[in-house]
PDB file of C-alpha atoms in Angstrom:
ATOM      1  CA  MET A   5      38.740  11.275  31.515  1.00 63.00           C
ATOM      2  CA  LYS A   6      39.672  12.435  28.036  1.00 64.00           C
ATOM      3  CA  ILE A   7      38.777   9.025  26.581  1.00 70.00           C
ATOM      4  CA  VAL A   8      35.393   9.120  28.334  1.00 55.00           C
ATOM      5  CA  LEU A   9      34.656  12.545  26.833  1.00 59.00           C
ATOM      6  CA  ILE A  10      35.620  11.309  23.375  1.00 65.00           C
ATOM      7  CA  VAL A  11      33.337   8.278  23.763  1.00 54.00           C
ATOM      8  CA  LEU A  12      30.448  10.454  24.969  1.00 62.00           C
ATOM      9  CA  ALA A  13      30.957  12.907  22.101  1.00 55.00           C
ATOM     10  CA  SER A  14      30.971  10.014  19.638  1.00 56.00           C
ATOM     11  CA  LEU A  15      27.726   8.659  21.085  1.00 52.00           C
ATOM     12  CA  VAL A  16      26.073  12.074  20.869  1.00 48.00           C
ATOM     13  CA  LEU A  17      27.218  12.450  17.259  1.00 55.00           C
ATOM     14  CA  LEU A  18      25.904   8.977  16.457  1.00 51.00           C
ATOM     15  CA  ALA A  19      22.539   9.809  18.033  1.00 48.00           C
ATOM     16  CA  ILE A  20      22.280  13.074  16.067  1.00 47.00           C
ATOM     17  CA  THR A  21      23.155  11.251  12.835  1.00 45.00           C
ATOM     18  CA  ALA A  22      20.577   8.555  13.537  1.00 44.00           C
ATOM     19  CA  MET A  23      17.939  11.206  14.209  1.00 41.00           C
ATOM     20  CA  ALA A  24      18.795  13.036  10.973  1.00 41.00           C
ATOM     21  CA  VAL A  25      18.555   9.804   8.951  1.00 44.00           C
ATOM     22  CA  PHE A  26      15.254   8.974  10.634  1.00 43.00           C
ATOM     23  CA  VAL A  27      13.750  12.385   9.833  1.00 42.00           C
ATOM     24  CA  PHE A  28      14.980  12.224   6.241  1.00 41.00           C
ATOM     25  CA  VAL A  29      13.546   8.745   5.661  1.00 44.00           C
ATOM     26  CA  ILE A  30      10.181   9.509   7.297  1.00 46.00           C
ATOM     27  CA  GLN A  31       9.785  12.760   5.377  1.00 50.00           C
ATOM     28  CA  ASN A  32      10.467  10.997   2.075  1.00 73.00           C
ATOM     29  CA  VAL A  33       8.188   7.979   2.511  1.00 88.00           C
ATOM     30  CA  GLU A  34       4.575   8.449   1.458  1.00 94.00           C
ATOM     31  CA  THR A  35       1.927   7.853   4.095  1.00 95.00           C
ATOM     32  CA  PRO A  36      -1.831   7.874   3.490  1.00 95.00           C
ATOM     33  CA  ASP A  37      -3.650  11.170   3.856  1.00 95.00           C
ATOM     34  CA  TYR A  38      -6.437  11.360   6.397  1.00 97.00           C
ATOM     35  CA  GLU A  39      -8.581  13.983   8.092  1.00 98.00           C
ATOM     36  CA  VAL A  40      -8.487  14.250  11.881  1.00 98.00           C
ATOM     37  CA  VAL A  41     -12.144  14.488  12.857  1.00 97.00           C
ATOM     38  CA  ARG A  42     -11.568  14.502  16.608  1.00 96.00           C
ATOM     39  CA  ALA A  43      -8.426  14.644  18.765  1.00 97.00           C
ATOM     40  CA  ASP A  44      -8.185  13.931  22.478  1.00 96.00           C
ATOM     41  CA  ASP A  45      -4.641  13.744  23.822  1.00 92.00           C
ATOM     42  CA  ARG A  46      -3.121  10.619  22.213  1.00 94.00           C
ATOM     43  CA  PHE A  47      -6.419   9.419  20.723  1.00 98.00           C
ATOM     44  CA  GLU A  48      -7.888  10.456  17.375  1.00 98.00           C
ATOM     45  CA  VAL A  49     -10.867   9.818  15.163  1.00 98.00           C
ATOM     46  CA  ARG A  50      -9.721   9.908  11.538  1.00 98.00           C
ATOM     47  CA  GLN A  51     -11.452   9.799   8.189  1.00 98.00           C
ATOM     48  CA  TYR A  52      -9.458   7.842   5.619  1.00 98.00           C
ATOM     49  CA  PRO A  53     -10.153   7.944   1.880  1.00 97.00           C
ATOM     50  CA  ALA A  54     -10.301   4.790  -0.227  1.00 97.00           C
ATOM     51  CA  LEU A  55      -6.873   3.123  -0.321  1.00 97.00           C
ATOM     52  CA  ILE A  56      -5.315   0.627  -2.702  1.00 97.00           C
ATOM     53  CA  VAL A  57      -3.390  -2.165  -0.979  1.00 97.00           C
ATOM     54  CA  ALA A  58      -1.301  -5.175  -1.880  1.00 97.00           C
ATOM     55  CA  GLU A  59      -2.313  -7.951   0.489  1.00 97.00           C
ATOM     56  CA  VAL A  60      -1.348 -11.460   1.533  1.00 96.00           C
ATOM     57  CA  THR A  61      -2.879 -13.772   4.122  1.00 95.00           C
ATOM     58  CA  ARG A  62      -0.634 -15.640   6.526  1.00 95.00           C
ATOM     59  CA  THR A  63      -1.288 -18.009   9.435  1.00 94.00           C
ATOM     60  CA  GLY A  64       0.362 -17.938  12.848  1.00 93.00           C
ATOM     61  CA  ASP A  65       0.896 -15.552  15.726  1.00 93.00           C
ATOM     62  CA  ARG A  66       1.060 -11.815  15.078  1.00 94.00           C
ATOM     63  CA  LYS A  67       4.826 -11.458  14.775  1.00 94.00           C
ATOM     64  CA  ALA A  68       5.343 -14.590  12.678  1.00 94.00           C
ATOM     65  CA  ALA A  69       2.494 -13.681  10.316  1.00 95.00           C
ATOM     66  CA  LEU A  70       3.867 -10.153   9.879  1.00 95.00           C
ATOM     67  CA  SER A  71       7.313 -11.475   9.028  1.00 95.00           C
ATOM     68  CA  ALA A  72       5.954 -14.111   6.643  1.00 95.00           C
ATOM     69  CA  GLY A  73       3.726 -11.575   4.911  1.00 96.00           C
ATOM     70  CA  PHE A  74       6.422  -8.953   4.462  1.00 95.00           C
ATOM     71  CA  SER A  75       8.589 -10.981   2.083  1.00 94.00           C
ATOM     72  CA  PRO A  76       6.093 -11.563  -0.765  1.00 97.00           C
ATOM     73  CA  LEU A  77       4.838  -7.991  -0.517  1.00 97.00           C
ATOM     74  CA  ALA A  78       8.384  -6.640  -0.704  1.00 96.00           C
ATOM     75  CA  GLY A  79       8.964  -8.963  -3.662  1.00 96.00           C
ATOM     76  CA  TYR A  80       5.962  -7.392  -5.359  1.00 97.00           C
ATOM     77  CA  ILE A  81       6.907  -3.729  -4.936  1.00 96.00           C
ATOM     78  CA  PHE A  82      10.572  -4.369  -5.798  1.00 96.00           C
ATOM     79  CA  ALA A  83       9.547  -6.352  -8.931  1.00 96.00           C
ATOM     80  CA  LYS A  84      11.246  -9.566  -7.798  1.00 93.00           C
ATOM     81  CA  GLU A  85       8.432 -11.883  -8.943  1.00 88.00           C
ATOM     82  CA  ARG A  86       6.997  -9.898 -11.850  1.00 92.00           C
ATOM     83  CA  ALA A  87       7.827  -7.781 -14.866  1.00 91.00           C
ATOM     84  CA  GLY A  88       7.626  -3.991 -14.850  1.00 92.00           C
ATOM     85  CA  ASP A  89       8.856  -1.121 -12.735  1.00 94.00           C
ATOM     86  CA  ARG A  90       9.231  -1.013  -8.998  1.00 96.00           C
ATOM     87  CA  VAL A  91       6.516   0.528  -6.844  1.00 96.00           C
ATOM     88  CA  ALA A  92       7.649   3.062  -4.239  1.00 95.00           C
ATOM     89  CA  MET A  93       7.716   1.893  -0.631  1.00 93.00           C
ATOM     90  CA  THR A  94       5.166   3.560   1.628  1.00 95.00           C
ATOM     91  CA  ALA A  95       4.315   3.457   5.321  1.00 94.00           C
ATOM     92  CA  PRO A  96       2.793   1.981   7.374  1.00 96.00           C
ATOM     93  CA  VAL A  97       2.816  -1.776   6.911  1.00 96.00           C
ATOM     94  CA  VAL A  98      -0.471  -2.953   8.430  1.00 97.00           C
ATOM     95  CA  GLN A  99      -1.923  -6.251   9.574  1.00 97.00           C
ATOM     96  CA  GLN A 100      -5.365  -7.332  10.741  1.00 96.00           C
ATOM     97  CA  PRO A 101      -6.814 -10.623  11.994  1.00 93.00           C
ATOM     98  CA  ASP A 102      -8.704 -12.239   9.111  1.00 80.00           C
ATOM     99  CA  GLU A 103     -11.592 -13.333  11.306  1.00 59.00           C
ATOM    100  CA  GLN A 104     -14.406 -11.959  13.407  1.00 50.00           C
ATOM    101  CA  ILE A 105     -13.309 -11.493  17.006  1.00 42.00           C
ATOM    102  CA  ALA A 106     -14.846 -10.102  20.160  1.00 40.00           C
ATOM    103  CA  MET A 107     -15.084  -6.320  19.905  1.00 38.00           C
ATOM    104  CA  THR A 108     -15.119  -5.578  23.637  1.00 37.00           C
ATOM    105  CA  VAL A 109     -11.722  -6.915  24.714  1.00 36.00           C
ATOM    106  CA  PRO A 110      -8.162  -6.366  23.525  1.00 37.00           C
ATOM    107  CA  VAL A 111      -6.760  -8.883  21.078  1.00 35.00           C
ATOM    108  CA  THR A 112      -4.034 -10.933  22.753  1.00 33.00           C
ATOM    109  CA  GLN A 113      -1.366 -13.164  21.308  1.00 33.00           C
ATOM    110  CA  ALA A 114      -3.139 -16.324  22.435  1.00 34.00           C
ATOM    111  CA  GLU A 115      -6.315 -15.442  20.547  1.00 40.00           C
ATOM    112  CA  THR A 116      -4.519 -15.424  17.213  1.00 41.00           C
ATOM    113  CA  ASP A 117      -1.862 -18.114  17.656  1.00 48.00           C
ATOM    114  CA  SER A 118      -3.411 -20.278  14.921  1.00 57.00           C
ATOM    115  CA  GLY A 119      -5.465 -17.582  13.199  1.00 85.00           C
ATOM    116  CA  GLU A 120      -5.087 -15.911   9.846  1.00 92.00           C
ATOM    117  CA  TRP A 121      -3.824 -12.387   9.328  1.00 96.00           C
ATOM    118  CA  ARG A 122      -4.106 -10.014   6.402  1.00 96.00           C
ATOM    119  CA  VAL A 123      -0.778  -8.224   5.924  1.00 96.00           C
ATOM    120  CA  ARG A 124      -0.842  -5.170   3.645  1.00 97.00           C
ATOM    121  CA  PHE A 125       1.365  -2.641   1.943  1.00 97.00           C
ATOM    122  CA  ILE A 126      -0.520   0.556   1.100  1.00 97.00           C
ATOM    123  CA  MET A 127       0.106   1.567  -2.495  1.00 97.00           C
ATOM    124  CA  PRO A 128       1.116   5.120  -3.517  1.00 97.00           C
ATOM    125  CA  ALA A 129      -1.870   7.387  -4.097  1.00 95.00           C
ATOM    126  CA  THR A 130      -1.045   7.863  -7.782  1.00 96.00           C
ATOM    127  CA  TYR A 131      -2.066   4.275  -8.588  1.00 97.00           C
ATOM    128  CA  THR A 132      -5.371   2.518  -9.100  1.00 96.00           C
ATOM    129  CA  VAL A 133      -5.920  -1.235  -9.097  1.00 96.00           C
ATOM    130  CA  GLN A 134      -5.943  -1.063 -12.897  1.00 96.00           C
ATOM    131  CA  THR A 135      -2.687   0.892 -13.247  1.00 97.00           C
ATOM    132  CA  LEU A 136      -0.625  -1.125 -10.762  1.00 97.00           C
ATOM    133  CA  PRO A 137       1.617  -3.900 -12.125  1.00 97.00           C
ATOM    134  CA  GLN A 138      -0.016  -7.299 -11.785  1.00 96.00           C
ATOM    135  CA  PRO A 139       1.582  -9.509  -9.095  1.00 97.00           C
ATOM    136  CA  GLY A 140       3.660 -12.463 -10.238  1.00 95.00           C
ATOM    137  CA  ASP A 141       3.013 -14.266  -6.946  1.00 95.00           C
ATOM    138  CA  ALA A 142      -0.532 -15.632  -6.768  1.00 95.00           C
ATOM    139  CA  ASP A 143      -0.569 -15.033  -3.001  1.00 96.00           C
ATOM    140  CA  VAL A 144      -0.373 -11.260  -3.504  1.00 98.00           C
ATOM    141  CA  GLN A 145      -3.749  -9.653  -4.155  1.00 97.00           C
ATOM    142  CA  LEU A 146      -4.491  -6.050  -5.135  1.00 98.00           C
ATOM    143  CA  ARG A 147      -7.661  -4.581  -3.702  1.00 96.00           C
ATOM    144  CA  GLU A 148      -9.341  -1.299  -2.863  1.00 97.00           C
ATOM    145  CA  VAL A 149     -10.218  -0.615   0.764  1.00 96.00           C
ATOM    146  CA  PRO A 150     -13.276   1.673   0.919  1.00 97.00           C
ATOM    147  CA  PRO A 151     -13.256   4.946   2.908  1.00 97.00           C
ATOM    148  CA  GLN A 152     -13.161   4.323   6.648  1.00 97.00           C
ATOM    149  CA  ARG A 153     -13.804   6.197   9.896  1.00 98.00           C
ATOM    150  CA  ILE A 154     -11.053   5.081  12.282  1.00 98.00           C
ATOM    151  CA  ALA A 155     -10.372   5.416  16.007  1.00 98.00           C
ATOM    152  CA  ALA A 156      -6.594   5.523  16.465  1.00 98.00           C
ATOM    153  CA  VAL A 157      -3.937   5.598  19.141  1.00 98.00           C
ATOM    154  CA  ARG A 158      -0.289   6.262  18.339  1.00 97.00           C
ATOM    155  CA  PHE A 159       2.638   5.045  20.433  1.00 98.00           C
ATOM    156  CA  SER A 160       6.395   4.548  20.275  1.00 96.00           C
ATOM    157  CA  GLY A 161       8.554   1.623  21.343  1.00 96.00           C
ATOM    158  CA  ARG A 162       8.992  -1.853  19.925  1.00 95.00           C
ATOM    159  CA  ALA A 163       5.582  -3.280  19.123  1.00 96.00           C
ATOM    160  CA  THR A 164       5.465  -6.306  21.417  1.00 96.00           C
ATOM    161  CA  ASP A 165       2.225  -8.205  21.976  1.00 96.00           C
ATOM    162  CA  GLU A 166       2.047  -6.821  25.506  1.00 97.00           C
ATOM    163  CA  LEU A 167       2.500  -3.202  24.425  1.00 97.00           C
ATOM    164  CA  ILE A 168      -0.030  -3.544  21.606  1.00 97.00           C
ATOM    165  CA  ALA A 169      -2.588  -5.139  23.945  1.00 97.00           C
ATOM    166  CA  GLU A 170      -2.074  -2.341  26.489  1.00 98.00           C
ATOM    167  CA  ARG A 171      -2.556   0.410  23.902  1.00 98.00           C
ATOM    168  CA  GLU A 172      -5.518  -1.357  22.330  1.00 97.00           C
ATOM    169  CA  GLY A 173      -7.154  -1.676  25.740  1.00 98.00           C
ATOM    170  CA  ALA A 174      -6.671   2.053  26.341  1.00 98.00           C
ATOM    171  CA  LEU A 175      -8.130   2.867  22.924  1.00 98.00           C
ATOM    172  CA  ARG A 176     -11.189   0.691  23.520  1.00 98.00           C
ATOM    173  CA  ALA A 177     -11.747   2.295  26.939  1.00 98.00           C
ATOM    174  CA  TRP A 178     -11.630   5.732  25.304  1.00 98.00           C
ATOM    175  CA  MET A 179     -14.025   4.570  22.599  1.00 98.00           C
ATOM    176  CA  ASP A 180     -16.477   3.449  25.294  1.00 97.00           C
ATOM    177  CA  GLU A 181     -16.276   6.894  26.892  1.00 97.00           C
ATOM    178  CA  GLN A 182     -16.956   8.516  23.513  1.00 96.00           C
ATOM    179  CA  ASN A 183     -19.776   6.085  22.598  1.00 96.00           C
ATOM    180  CA  LEU A 184     -17.886   4.873  19.545  1.00 97.00           C
ATOM    181  CA  SER A 185     -18.728   1.393  18.272  1.00 96.00           C
ATOM    182  CA  ALA A 186     -16.157  -0.888  16.643  1.00 97.00           C
ATOM    183  CA  THR A 187     -17.252  -2.371  13.320  1.00 95.00           C
ATOM    184  CA  ASN A 188     -14.223  -4.512  12.516  1.00 94.00           C
ATOM    185  CA  ALA A 189     -11.217  -6.244  14.021  1.00 95.00           C
ATOM    186  CA  PRO A 190      -8.311  -3.966  14.995  1.00 97.00           C
ATOM    187  CA  THR A 191      -5.527  -3.127  12.579  1.00 97.00           C
ATOM    188  CA  TYR A 192      -1.929  -2.775  13.742  1.00 97.00           C
ATOM    189  CA  ALA A 193       0.240  -0.285  11.851  1.00 97.00           C
ATOM    190  CA  TYR A 194       4.050  -0.209  11.811  1.00 97.00           C
ATOM    191  CA  TYR A 195       5.857   2.762  10.259  1.00 95.00           C
ATOM    192  CA  ASN A 196       9.520   1.925  10.700  1.00 92.00           C
ATOM    193  CA  ASP A 197      12.177  -0.563   9.664  1.00 86.00           C
ATOM    194  CA  PRO A 198      13.571  -3.028  12.244  1.00 85.00           C
ATOM    195  CA  PHE A 199      16.705  -0.932  12.811  1.00 85.00           C
ATOM    196  CA  THR A 200      14.891   2.188  14.041  1.00 88.00           C
ATOM    197  CA  PRO A 201      15.421   2.690  17.804  1.00 90.00           C
ATOM    198  CA  GLY A 202      12.328   2.061  19.899  1.00 90.00           C
ATOM    199  CA  PHE A 203      11.889   5.656  21.080  1.00 90.00           C
ATOM    200  CA  LEU A 204      11.807   6.842  17.447  1.00 91.00           C
ATOM    201  CA  ARG A 205       9.282   4.275  16.281  1.00 94.00           C
ATOM    202  CA  ARG A 206       5.728   5.074  15.274  1.00 95.00           C
ATOM    203  CA  ASN A 207       3.141   2.356  15.832  1.00 97.00           C
ATOM    204  CA  GLU A 208      -0.641   2.593  15.874  1.00 98.00           C
ATOM    205  CA  VAL A 209      -3.712   0.601  16.779  1.00 98.00           C
ATOM    206  CA  LEU A 210      -6.548   1.430  14.371  1.00 98.00           C
ATOM    207  CA  ILE A 211     -10.156   0.347  14.870  1.00 98.00           C
ATOM    208  CA  GLU A 212     -12.848   1.005  12.283  1.00 97.00           C
ATOM    209  CA  ILE A 213     -15.935   2.617  13.791  1.00 97.00           C
ATOM    210  CA  ALA A 214     -19.449   3.383  12.664  1.00 93.00           C
ATOM    211  CA  ALA A 215     -19.778   6.665  10.801  1.00 83.00           C
ATOM    212  CA  ASP A 216     -21.712   9.439  12.537  1.00 72.00           C
TER     213      ASP A 216
END
């Protein structure tokens, strides 16, 4: 019985430590500012300012493209393939199908098995395209994303294709109820590293909509 109590106490201590590390990391990683224009339970309409991103395009299914895109982008911000200082890591990492797709149904894994994806790191707000270090890898492009009005749904858990499709379907149903029209393919946003437990993860489906 004593051993069981010691094991349970150790697990509780480990969980508290993990939570403290998670809070510290999240609070010290820059995320883009946005204005919440409308909130309805787990759904939001947000207004984002112009953002500077480092971007690569990769082919394959969602998970494979995300993994393949992460490496050159990490190489860019950590100055592995270029001269100059490092660029601070931010959150989220985002990806979007690089093609026009049907706007009335959720995106599923099968629809993008052989498609192209844009994978992006959002740059810290202190930079412009002109002041950022130039990439050493020709695949990495710096660009400015114009201001956007976004419909968003936030969810926890590991971002599997099934979970993303479910949340995207719910977001699109809510958009229909609110008479909000999609103007672009969905963007999937991931805020955490692979070691963060599922219940602590922050993921989002973001869909650009027409401005009022």
